[in-house]
Structure formats: structure tokens, C-alpha cells
Tab-separated table of C-alpha atoms in Angstrom:
chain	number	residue	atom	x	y	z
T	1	UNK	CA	-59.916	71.642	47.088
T	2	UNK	CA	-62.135	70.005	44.625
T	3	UNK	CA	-65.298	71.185	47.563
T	4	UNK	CA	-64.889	74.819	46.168
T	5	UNK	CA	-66.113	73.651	42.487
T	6	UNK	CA	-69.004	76.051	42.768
T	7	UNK	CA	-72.079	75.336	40.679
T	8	UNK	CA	-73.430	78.543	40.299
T	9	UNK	CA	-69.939	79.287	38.218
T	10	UNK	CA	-70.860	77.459	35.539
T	11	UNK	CA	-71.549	78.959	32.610
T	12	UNK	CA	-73.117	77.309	29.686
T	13	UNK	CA	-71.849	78.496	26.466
T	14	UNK	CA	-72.495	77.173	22.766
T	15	UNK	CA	-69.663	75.292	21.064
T	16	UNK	CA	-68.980	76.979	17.725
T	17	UNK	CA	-69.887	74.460	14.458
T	18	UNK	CA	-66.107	73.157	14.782
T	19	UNK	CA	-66.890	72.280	19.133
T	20	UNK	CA	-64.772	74.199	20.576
T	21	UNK	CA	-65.837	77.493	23.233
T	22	UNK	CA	-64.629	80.468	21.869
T	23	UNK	CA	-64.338	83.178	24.534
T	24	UNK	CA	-63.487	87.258	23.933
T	25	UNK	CA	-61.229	89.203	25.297
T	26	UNK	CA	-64.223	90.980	27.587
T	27	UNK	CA	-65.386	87.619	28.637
T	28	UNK	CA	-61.925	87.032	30.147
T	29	UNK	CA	-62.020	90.676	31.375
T	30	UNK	CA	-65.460	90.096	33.168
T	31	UNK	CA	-64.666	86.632	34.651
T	32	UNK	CA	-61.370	87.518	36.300
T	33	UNK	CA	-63.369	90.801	37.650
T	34	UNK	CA	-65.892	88.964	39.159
T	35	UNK	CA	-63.144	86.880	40.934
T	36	UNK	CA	-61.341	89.909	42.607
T	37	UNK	CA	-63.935	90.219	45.377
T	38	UNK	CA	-63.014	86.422	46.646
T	39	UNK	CA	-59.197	86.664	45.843
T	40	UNK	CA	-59.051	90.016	47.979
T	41	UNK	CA	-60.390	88.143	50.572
T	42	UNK	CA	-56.742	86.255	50.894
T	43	UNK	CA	-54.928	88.917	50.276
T	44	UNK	CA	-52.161	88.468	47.706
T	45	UNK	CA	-48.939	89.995	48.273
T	46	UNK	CA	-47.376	89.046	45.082
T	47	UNK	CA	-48.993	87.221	41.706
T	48	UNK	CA	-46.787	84.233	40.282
T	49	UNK	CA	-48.101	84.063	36.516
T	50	UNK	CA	-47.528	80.818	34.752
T	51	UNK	CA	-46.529	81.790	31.217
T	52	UNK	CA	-48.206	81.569	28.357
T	53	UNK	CA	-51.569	81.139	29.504
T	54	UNK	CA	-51.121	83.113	32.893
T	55	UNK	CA	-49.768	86.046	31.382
T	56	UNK	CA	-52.739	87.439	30.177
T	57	UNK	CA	-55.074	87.018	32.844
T	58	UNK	CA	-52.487	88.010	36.080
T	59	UNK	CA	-51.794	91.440	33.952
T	60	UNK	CA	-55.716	91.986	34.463
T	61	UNK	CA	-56.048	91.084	38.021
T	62	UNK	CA	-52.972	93.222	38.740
T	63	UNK	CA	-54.989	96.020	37.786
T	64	UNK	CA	-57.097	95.290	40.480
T	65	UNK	CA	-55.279	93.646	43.098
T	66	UNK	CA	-52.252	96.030	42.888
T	67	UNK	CA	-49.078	93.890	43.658
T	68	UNK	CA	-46.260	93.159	41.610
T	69	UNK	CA	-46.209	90.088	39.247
T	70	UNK	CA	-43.487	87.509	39.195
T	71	UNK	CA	-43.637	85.241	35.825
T	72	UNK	CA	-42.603	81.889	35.079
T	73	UNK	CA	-42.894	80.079	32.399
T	74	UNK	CA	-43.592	76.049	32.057
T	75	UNK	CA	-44.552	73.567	29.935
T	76	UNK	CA	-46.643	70.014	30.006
T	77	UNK	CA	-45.098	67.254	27.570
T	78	UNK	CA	-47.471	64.227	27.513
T	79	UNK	CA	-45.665	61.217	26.782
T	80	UNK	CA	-47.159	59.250	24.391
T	81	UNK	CA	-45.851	55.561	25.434
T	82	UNK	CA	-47.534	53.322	27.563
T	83	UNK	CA	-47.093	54.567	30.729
T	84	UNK	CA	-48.897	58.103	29.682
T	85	UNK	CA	-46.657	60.360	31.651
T	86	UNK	CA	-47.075	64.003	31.790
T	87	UNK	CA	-43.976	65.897	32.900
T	88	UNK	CA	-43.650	69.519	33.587
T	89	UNK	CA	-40.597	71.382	32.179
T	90	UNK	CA	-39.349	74.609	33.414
T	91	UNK	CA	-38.487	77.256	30.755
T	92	UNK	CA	-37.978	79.590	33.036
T	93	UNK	CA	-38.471	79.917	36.638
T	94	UNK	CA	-37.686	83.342	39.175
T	95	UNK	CA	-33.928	83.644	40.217
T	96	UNK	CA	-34.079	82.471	44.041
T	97	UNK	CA	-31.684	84.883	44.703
T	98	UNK	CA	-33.837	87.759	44.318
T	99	UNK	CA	-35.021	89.668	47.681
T	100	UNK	CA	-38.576	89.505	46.230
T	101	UNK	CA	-37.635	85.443	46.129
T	102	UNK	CA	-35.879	85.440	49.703
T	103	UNK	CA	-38.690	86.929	51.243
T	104	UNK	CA	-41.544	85.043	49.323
T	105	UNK	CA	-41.996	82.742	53.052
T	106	UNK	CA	-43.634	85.851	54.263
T	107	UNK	CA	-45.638	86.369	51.365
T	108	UNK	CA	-49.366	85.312	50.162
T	109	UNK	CA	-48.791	84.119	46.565
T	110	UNK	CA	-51.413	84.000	43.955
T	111	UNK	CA	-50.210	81.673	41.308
T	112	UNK	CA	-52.157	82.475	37.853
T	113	UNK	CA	-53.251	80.283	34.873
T	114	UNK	CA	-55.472	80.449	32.410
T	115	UNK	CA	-57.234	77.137	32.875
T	116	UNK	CA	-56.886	73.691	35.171
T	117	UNK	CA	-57.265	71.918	33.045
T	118	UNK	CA	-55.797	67.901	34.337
T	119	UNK	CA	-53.864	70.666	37.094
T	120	UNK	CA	-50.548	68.569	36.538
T	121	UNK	CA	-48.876	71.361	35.603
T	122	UNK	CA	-50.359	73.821	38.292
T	123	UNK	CA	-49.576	71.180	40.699
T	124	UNK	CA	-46.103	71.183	39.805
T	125	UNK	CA	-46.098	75.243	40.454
T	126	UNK	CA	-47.138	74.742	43.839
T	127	UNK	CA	-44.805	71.926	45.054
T	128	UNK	CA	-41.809	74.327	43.424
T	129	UNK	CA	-42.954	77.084	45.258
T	130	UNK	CA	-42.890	75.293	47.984
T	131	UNK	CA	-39.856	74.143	47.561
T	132	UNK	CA	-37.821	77.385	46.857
T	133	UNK	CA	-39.330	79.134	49.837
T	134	UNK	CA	-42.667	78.118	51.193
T	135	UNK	CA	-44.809	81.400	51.014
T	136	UNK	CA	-47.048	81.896	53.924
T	137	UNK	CA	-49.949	81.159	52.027
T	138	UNK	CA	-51.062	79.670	48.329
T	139	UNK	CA	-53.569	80.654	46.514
T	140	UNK	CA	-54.194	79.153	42.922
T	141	UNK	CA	-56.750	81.225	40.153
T	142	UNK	CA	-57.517	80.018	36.711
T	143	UNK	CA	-60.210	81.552	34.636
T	144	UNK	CA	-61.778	78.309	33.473
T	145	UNK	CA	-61.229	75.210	35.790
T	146	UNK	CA	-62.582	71.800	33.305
T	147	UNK	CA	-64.772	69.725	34.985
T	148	UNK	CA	-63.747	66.889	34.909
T	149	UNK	CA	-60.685	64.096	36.463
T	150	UNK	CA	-57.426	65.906	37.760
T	151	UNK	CA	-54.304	63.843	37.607
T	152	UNK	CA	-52.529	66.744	39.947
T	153	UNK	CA	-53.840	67.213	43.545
T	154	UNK	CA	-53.433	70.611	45.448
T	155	UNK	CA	-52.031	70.226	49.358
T	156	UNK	CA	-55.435	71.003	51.799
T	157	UNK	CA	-54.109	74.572	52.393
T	158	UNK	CA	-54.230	75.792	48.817
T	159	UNK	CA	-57.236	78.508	48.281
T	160	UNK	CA	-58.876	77.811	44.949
T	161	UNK	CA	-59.954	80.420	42.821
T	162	UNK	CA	-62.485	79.641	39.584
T	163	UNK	CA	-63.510	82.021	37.136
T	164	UNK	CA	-65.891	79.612	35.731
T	165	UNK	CA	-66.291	75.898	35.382
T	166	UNK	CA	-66.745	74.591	31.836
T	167	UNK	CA	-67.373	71.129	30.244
T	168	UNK	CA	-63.858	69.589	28.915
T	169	UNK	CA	-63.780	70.648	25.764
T	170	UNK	CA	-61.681	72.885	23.682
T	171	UNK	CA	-61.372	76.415	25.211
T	172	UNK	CA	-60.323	79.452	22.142
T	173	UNK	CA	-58.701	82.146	23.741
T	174	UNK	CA	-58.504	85.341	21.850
T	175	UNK	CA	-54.599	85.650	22.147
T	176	UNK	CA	-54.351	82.306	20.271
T	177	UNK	CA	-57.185	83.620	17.284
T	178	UNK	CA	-54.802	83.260	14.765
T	179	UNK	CA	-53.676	79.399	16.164
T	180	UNK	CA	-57.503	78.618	14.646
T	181	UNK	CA	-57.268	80.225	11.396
T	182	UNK	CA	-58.934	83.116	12.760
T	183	UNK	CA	-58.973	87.281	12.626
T	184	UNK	CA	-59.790	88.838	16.182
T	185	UNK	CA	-62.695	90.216	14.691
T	186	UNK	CA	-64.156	86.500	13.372
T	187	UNK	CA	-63.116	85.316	16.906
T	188	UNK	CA	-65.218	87.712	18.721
T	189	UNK	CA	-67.925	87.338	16.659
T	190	UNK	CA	-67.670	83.480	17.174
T	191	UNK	CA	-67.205	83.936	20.824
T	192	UNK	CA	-70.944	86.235	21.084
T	193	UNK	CA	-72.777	83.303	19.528
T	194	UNK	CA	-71.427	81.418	21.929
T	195	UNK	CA	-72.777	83.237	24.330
T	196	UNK	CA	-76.126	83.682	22.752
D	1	UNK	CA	-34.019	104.358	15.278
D	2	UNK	CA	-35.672	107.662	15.244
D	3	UNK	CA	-35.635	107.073	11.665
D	4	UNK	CA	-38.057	103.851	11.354
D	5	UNK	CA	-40.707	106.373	13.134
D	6	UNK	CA	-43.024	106.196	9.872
D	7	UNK	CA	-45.711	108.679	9.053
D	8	UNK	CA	-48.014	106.325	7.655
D	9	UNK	CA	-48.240	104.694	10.420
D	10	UNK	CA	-49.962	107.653	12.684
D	11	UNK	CA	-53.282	106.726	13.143
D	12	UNK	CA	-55.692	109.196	14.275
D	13	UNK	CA	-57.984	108.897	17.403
D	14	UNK	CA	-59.776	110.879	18.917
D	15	UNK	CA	-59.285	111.318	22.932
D	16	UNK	CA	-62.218	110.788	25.538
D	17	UNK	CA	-64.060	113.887	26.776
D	18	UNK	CA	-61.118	113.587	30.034
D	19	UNK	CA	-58.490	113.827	26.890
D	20	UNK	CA	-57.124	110.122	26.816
D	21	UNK	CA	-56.786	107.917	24.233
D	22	UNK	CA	-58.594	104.621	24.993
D	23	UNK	CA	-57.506	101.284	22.907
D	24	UNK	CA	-59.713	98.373	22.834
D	25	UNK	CA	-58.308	94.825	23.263
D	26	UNK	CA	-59.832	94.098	19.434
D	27	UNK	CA	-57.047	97.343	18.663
D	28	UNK	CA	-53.971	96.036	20.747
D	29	UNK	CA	-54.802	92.159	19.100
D	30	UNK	CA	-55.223	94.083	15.205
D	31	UNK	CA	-52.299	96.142	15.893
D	32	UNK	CA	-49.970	93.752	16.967
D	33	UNK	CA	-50.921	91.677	13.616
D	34	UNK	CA	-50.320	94.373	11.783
D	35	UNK	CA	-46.514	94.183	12.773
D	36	UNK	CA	-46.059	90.972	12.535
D	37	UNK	CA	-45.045	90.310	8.563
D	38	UNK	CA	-42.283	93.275	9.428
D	39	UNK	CA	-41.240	90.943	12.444
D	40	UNK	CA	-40.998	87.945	10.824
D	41	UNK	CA	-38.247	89.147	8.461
D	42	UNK	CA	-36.312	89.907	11.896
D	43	UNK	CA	-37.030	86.624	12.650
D	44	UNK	CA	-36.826	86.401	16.765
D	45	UNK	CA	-35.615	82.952	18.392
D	46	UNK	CA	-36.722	84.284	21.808
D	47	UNK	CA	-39.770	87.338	23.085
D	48	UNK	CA	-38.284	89.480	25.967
D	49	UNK	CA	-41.767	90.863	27.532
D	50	UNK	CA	-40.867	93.698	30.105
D	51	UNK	CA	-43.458	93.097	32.394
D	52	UNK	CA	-46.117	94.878	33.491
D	53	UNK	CA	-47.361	96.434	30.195
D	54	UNK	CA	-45.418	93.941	27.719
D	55	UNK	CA	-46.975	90.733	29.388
D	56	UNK	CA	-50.020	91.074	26.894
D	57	UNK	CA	-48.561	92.235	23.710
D	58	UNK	CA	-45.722	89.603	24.068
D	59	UNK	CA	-47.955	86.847	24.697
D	60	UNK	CA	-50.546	88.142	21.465
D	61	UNK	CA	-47.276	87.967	19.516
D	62	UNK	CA	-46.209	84.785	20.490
D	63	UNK	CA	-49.373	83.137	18.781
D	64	UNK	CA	-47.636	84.543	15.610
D	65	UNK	CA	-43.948	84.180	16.306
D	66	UNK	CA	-44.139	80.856	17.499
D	67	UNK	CA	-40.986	81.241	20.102
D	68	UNK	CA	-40.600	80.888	23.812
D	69	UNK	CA	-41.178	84.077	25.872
D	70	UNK	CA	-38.753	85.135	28.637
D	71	UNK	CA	-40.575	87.881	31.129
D	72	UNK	CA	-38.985	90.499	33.164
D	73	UNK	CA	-40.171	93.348	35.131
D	74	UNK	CA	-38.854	96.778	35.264
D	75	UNK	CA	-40.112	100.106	37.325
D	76	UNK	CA	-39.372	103.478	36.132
D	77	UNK	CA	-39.083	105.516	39.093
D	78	UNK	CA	-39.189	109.255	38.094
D	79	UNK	CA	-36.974	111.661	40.294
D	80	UNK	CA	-38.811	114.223	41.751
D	81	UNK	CA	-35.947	116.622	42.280
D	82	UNK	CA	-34.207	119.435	40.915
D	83	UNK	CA	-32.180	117.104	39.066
D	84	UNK	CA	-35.543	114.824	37.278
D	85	UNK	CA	-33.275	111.801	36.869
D	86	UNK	CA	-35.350	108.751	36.047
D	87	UNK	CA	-34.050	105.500	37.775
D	88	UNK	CA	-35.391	101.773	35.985
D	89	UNK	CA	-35.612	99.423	39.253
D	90	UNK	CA	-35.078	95.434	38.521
D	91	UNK	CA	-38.116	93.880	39.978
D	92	UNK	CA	-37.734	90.671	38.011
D	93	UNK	CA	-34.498	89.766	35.973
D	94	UNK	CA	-34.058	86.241	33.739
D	95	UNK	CA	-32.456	83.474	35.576
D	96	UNK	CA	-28.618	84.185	33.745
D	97	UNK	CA	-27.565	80.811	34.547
D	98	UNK	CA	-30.314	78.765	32.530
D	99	UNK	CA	-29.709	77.359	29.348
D	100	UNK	CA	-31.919	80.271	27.531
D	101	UNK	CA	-29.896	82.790	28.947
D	102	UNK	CA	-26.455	81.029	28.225
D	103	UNK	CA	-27.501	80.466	24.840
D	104	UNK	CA	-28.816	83.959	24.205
D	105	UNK	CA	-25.462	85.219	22.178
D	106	UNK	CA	-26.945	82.762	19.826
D	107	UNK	CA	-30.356	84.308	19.415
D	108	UNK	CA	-32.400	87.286	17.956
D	109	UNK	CA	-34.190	88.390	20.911
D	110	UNK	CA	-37.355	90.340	20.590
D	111	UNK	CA	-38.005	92.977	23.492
D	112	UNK	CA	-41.430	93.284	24.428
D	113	UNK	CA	-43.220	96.393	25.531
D	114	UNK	CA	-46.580	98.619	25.278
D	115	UNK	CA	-45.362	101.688	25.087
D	116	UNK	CA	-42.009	103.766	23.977
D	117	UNK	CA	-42.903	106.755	26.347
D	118	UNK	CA	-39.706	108.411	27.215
D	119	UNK	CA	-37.661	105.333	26.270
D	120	UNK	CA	-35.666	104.986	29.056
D	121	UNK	CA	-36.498	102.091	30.122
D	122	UNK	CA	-36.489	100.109	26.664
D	123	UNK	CA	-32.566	101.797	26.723
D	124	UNK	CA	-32.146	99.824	30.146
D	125	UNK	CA	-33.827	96.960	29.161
D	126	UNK	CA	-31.568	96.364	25.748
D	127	UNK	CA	-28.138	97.888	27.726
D	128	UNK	CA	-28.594	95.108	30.433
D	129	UNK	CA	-29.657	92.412	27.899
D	130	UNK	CA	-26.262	93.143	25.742
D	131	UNK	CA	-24.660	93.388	29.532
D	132	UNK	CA	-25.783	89.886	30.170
D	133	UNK	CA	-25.210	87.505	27.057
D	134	UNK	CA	-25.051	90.182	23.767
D	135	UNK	CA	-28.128	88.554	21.359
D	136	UNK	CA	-26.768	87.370	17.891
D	137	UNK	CA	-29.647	90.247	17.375
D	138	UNK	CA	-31.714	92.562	19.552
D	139	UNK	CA	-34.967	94.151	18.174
D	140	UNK	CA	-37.269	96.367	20.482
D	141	UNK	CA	-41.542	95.785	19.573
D	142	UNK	CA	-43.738	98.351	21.387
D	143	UNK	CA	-48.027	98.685	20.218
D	144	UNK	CA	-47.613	102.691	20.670
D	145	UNK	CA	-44.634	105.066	19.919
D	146	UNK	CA	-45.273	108.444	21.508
D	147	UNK	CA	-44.142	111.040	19.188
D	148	UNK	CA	-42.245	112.900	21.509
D	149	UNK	CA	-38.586	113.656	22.846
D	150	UNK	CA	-36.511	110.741	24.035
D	151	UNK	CA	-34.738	110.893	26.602
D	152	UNK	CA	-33.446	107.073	25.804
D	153	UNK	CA	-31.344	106.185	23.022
D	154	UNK	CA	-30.596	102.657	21.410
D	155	UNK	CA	-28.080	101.233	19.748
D	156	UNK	CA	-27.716	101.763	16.044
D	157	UNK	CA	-27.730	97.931	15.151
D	158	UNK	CA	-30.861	97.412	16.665
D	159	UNK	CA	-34.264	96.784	15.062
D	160	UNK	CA	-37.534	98.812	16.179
D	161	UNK	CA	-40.907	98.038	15.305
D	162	UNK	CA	-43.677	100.374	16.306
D	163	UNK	CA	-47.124	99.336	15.789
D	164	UNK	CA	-48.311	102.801	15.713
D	165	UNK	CA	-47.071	106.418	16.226
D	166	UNK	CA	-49.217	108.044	18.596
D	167	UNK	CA	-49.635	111.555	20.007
D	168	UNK	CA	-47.993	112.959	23.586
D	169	UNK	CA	-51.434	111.752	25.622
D	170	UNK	CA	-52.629	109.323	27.908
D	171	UNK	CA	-53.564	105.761	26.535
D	172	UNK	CA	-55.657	103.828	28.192
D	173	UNK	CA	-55.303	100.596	28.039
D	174	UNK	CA	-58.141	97.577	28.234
D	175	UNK	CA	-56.656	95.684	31.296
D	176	UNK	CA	-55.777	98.869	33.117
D	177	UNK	CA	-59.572	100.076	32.610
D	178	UNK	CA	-60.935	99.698	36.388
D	179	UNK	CA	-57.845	101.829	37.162
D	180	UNK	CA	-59.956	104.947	35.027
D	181	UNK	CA	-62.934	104.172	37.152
D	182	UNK	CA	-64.578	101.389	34.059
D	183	UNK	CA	-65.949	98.486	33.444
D	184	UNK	CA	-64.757	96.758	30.390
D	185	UNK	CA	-67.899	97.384	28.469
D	186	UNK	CA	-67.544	101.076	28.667
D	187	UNK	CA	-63.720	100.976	28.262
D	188	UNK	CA	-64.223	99.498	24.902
D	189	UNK	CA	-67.504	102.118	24.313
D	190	UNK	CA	-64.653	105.058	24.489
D	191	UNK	CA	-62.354	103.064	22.701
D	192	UNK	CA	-64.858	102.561	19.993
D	193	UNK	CA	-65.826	106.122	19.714
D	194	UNK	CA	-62.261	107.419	19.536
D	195	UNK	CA	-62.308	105.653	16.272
D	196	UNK	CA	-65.527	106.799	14.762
């Protein structure tokens, strides 16, 4: 779906002195609202948040889209021999079991992340969901989407939603503030210049 | 617990002209940090965010805490009837057969939430987590304790941290702001005068 990399989405914000984008907690509110429009168009029955970085940002769109949120929870190891594999790890995943689960091939499933960044991981998501019960429809959303190579493809049926495409650099969410050495308030403040 | 409820840490807002409280993201993110040497001494192997309202705080902590987070989802359904029985609806439960969940006797597990309203279903959440695999430890996080009658109860042994005491109103929270009719800019305007 790399055809719906819009443009007009990108946004050009300063790096901070140390290069990375530093974004607030209402810049993250704002982008994901001005996605709701577009992801109302498919018509989500249920969200499927990838944790960490999708909790956040499906507990906002829930406000708006008003279905219930499954979470999950996975992480990307890069191997660092010469082959360069990433591989995907499940920490946890939904119990199958569950009628929301059994009935999910009926369902139009938003899966939610915070960024794509080389989509390996969100690739992952969708072939498991796939493979535990294809839903009747996919839909992918990610606040920031990198520009730049994927290593993970999406099958030609996925919808693609993008907050905003950035360059590939190092994205500061305010959740993670204190992971840079940072209060919330020196964070925000960072994140405004950014903007200025 | 009732007796870790600590005076000092009522702080005083003043509600909206429609009588809510509204909470910026800047106060969940300070508020949360504020909790987290008091945490640390608990010292959680594992976050249990009880999804919706404990996705954000849980994932805010876990920039702190360092540990994985397992997500749930519970409903309170409030009983209408004579009889005003609340019922706490499963909409997501952990996987009990992956290696988190077998291991969790092991751990000190952290239970995630935004609010302790009527704490009933914080009681469900830590009866079916000791109903599960019993924790090594179980402690129960929450940004907000309404100061108010419970009709929950927990278990002596376990550990309560309250970010703040708060009066019997309505908080508004920042990701729940288009559901009170805002934008984000004006949700964090109210939130901003409630502290002045």
C-alpha cells in the first residue's frame, strides 16, 4: 500500500540540538484526530493495539471510533550477525478462545501502532491475524509512518492509515520523556520548537 | 488499604463551569512520576493495565518501571434494578497458558488503572488475578482515588498506590476529551484553569 504515502501528510518539524523529533502529547492527540474521518470510512469493528507503542494512540481513537480494544503486545529483536534478521516475538497475544476472537472473521480490525517504522513487526500482526481467524477486513494506522525502505510488505487488501509521514530519524514520544533524560514539561517545551 | 488514602496527597482543583474536573495529559504524565519512587520500592516484575482507562497510565509507567505490560479489559456494567448490583464483564483476559502467566506466582504484579471509583472492579481484577496464578505480590496503581464509599474491598496484603485523592466528581480525562464535546486545545485550556 506504499500508493497511499500521501504528501500533503508530511509534516516538517525541527530536530531538537540532539536530532531527534520530539512530539507532545497534543500533537499525538491532533494527528490521530485528523485520521478518524478516513478510518471511519472502513469502519472498524474492533481496534487490535500493538503494545507499547499502540497503547497510547488506540486509547485515543477509541474515544472516537467507539469499539472495544483488543491489545497485544510484541517485540522486534534485530539480530546483530551477518544475516541481519529481525524477528518478531510475541509477549502476549489475545486468547483465540475468546468469542470476541471466534468471531473476529466477521469483523473489520484496525490494528494500531505508534509508528511503521521498517513495518516488520506490523507485518507480522497482520499475517497472525490472519492466521488465527482472518477478519473480514484489515486496516493498519500508525501515527508516524518513516519514509523510507520497508523490509515488511502488507497483502494488497490492507487499508493504510498515516497520521503523518516523517524523515527516518529518531521520533520522542512523550510517554518515553523520561527514556531521554527528560521532565514532561522540558519535553513539551522541546517538542513546540520543533514545531516552530 | 483505606489506610494508605493520604491527606497530603489531595490536591485541589477547581471543576469547569459544567462541574468536572479536567486533567491535562502534562498532569496524568507528572502524576504518574510522582508515584513512581513509592513504586519502585514495590518493585513490580510485570504491569497489569485494565484496559480502557489503564492503557495510558500503564504504558507512562512502564517508561519508569522498565517491565513488560500485560493488558486486559474489563466492563463494569451497573444494575439498574431494585437490587443496583454491579456486574465486571471479561472483555479481554491474559492468555493463562503463556509463559507470563505460568510464571506469574513468581512475580510482583502491578495492576494498572485510572481511576478507583467504586472499586469494584480493581476487587475483580486482583480476585481473578490471585484466581489464576496468585502473584509472589499484587499491588493496585490508579492516577485518581475518589474519596468516597467503596463498595470493593482488597485484600489486606496488597499494596495501593494512589497518585492523588480526588473529590466525588467527574474527571475528564485528555483522550476522552471529544467525548465532552473538545478539542484537545481547549481540553487542556480547562484543565489549565482548574489549576490556577
Amino acid at each position: 500500500m506504499e500508493g497511499n504515502v500521501e504528501v500533503e501528510k508530511n509534516h516538517e518539524r525541527k530536530a531538537a540540538p540532539d536530532g531527534r523529533i520530539y512530539y507532545s502529547y497534543a500533537d499525538v492527540h491532533k494527528t490521530l484526530e485528523n485520521m478518524v474521518p478516513e478510518i471511519k470510512k472502513f469502519k472498524p469493528d474492533l481496534i487490535l493495539a500493538i503494545g507499547g507503542g499502540g497503547y497510547i494512540p488506540a486509547r485515543i481513537l477509541r474515544s472516537y471510533l467507539k469499539v472495544p480494544i483488543l491489545a497485544i503486545s510484541l517485540e522486534l529483536y534485530n539480530d546483530a550477525t551477518e544475516t541481519m534478521c529481525s524477528e518478531v516475538k510475541k509477549i502476549q497475544w489475545f486468547d483465540e478462545t475468546t468469542e470476541i476472537a471466534r468471531d473476529m472473521f466477521k469483523k473489520k480490525v484496525l490494528i494500531v501502532d505508534e509508528v511503521d517504522d521498517t513495518r516488520t513487526t506490523l507485518e507480522y500482526c497482520v499475517q497472525e491475524v490472519i492466521k488465527t481467524n482472518t477478519p473480514r477486513a484489515i486496516g493498519v494506522a500508525v501515527i508516524h509512518n518513516k519514509l523510507k525502505k520497508k523490509k515488511g510488505k502488507f497483502p494488497a487488501n490492507v487499508s493504510y492509515f498515516v497520521g503523518e509521514n516523517v524523515p527516518d530519524k529518531w521520533n520522542c514520544y512523550p510517554w518515553e520523556a523520561v527514556n531521554y533524560g527528560h521532565d514532561i514539561e522540558t519535553h513539551e517545551a522541546l517538542a513546540a520548537k520543533g514545531r516552530a
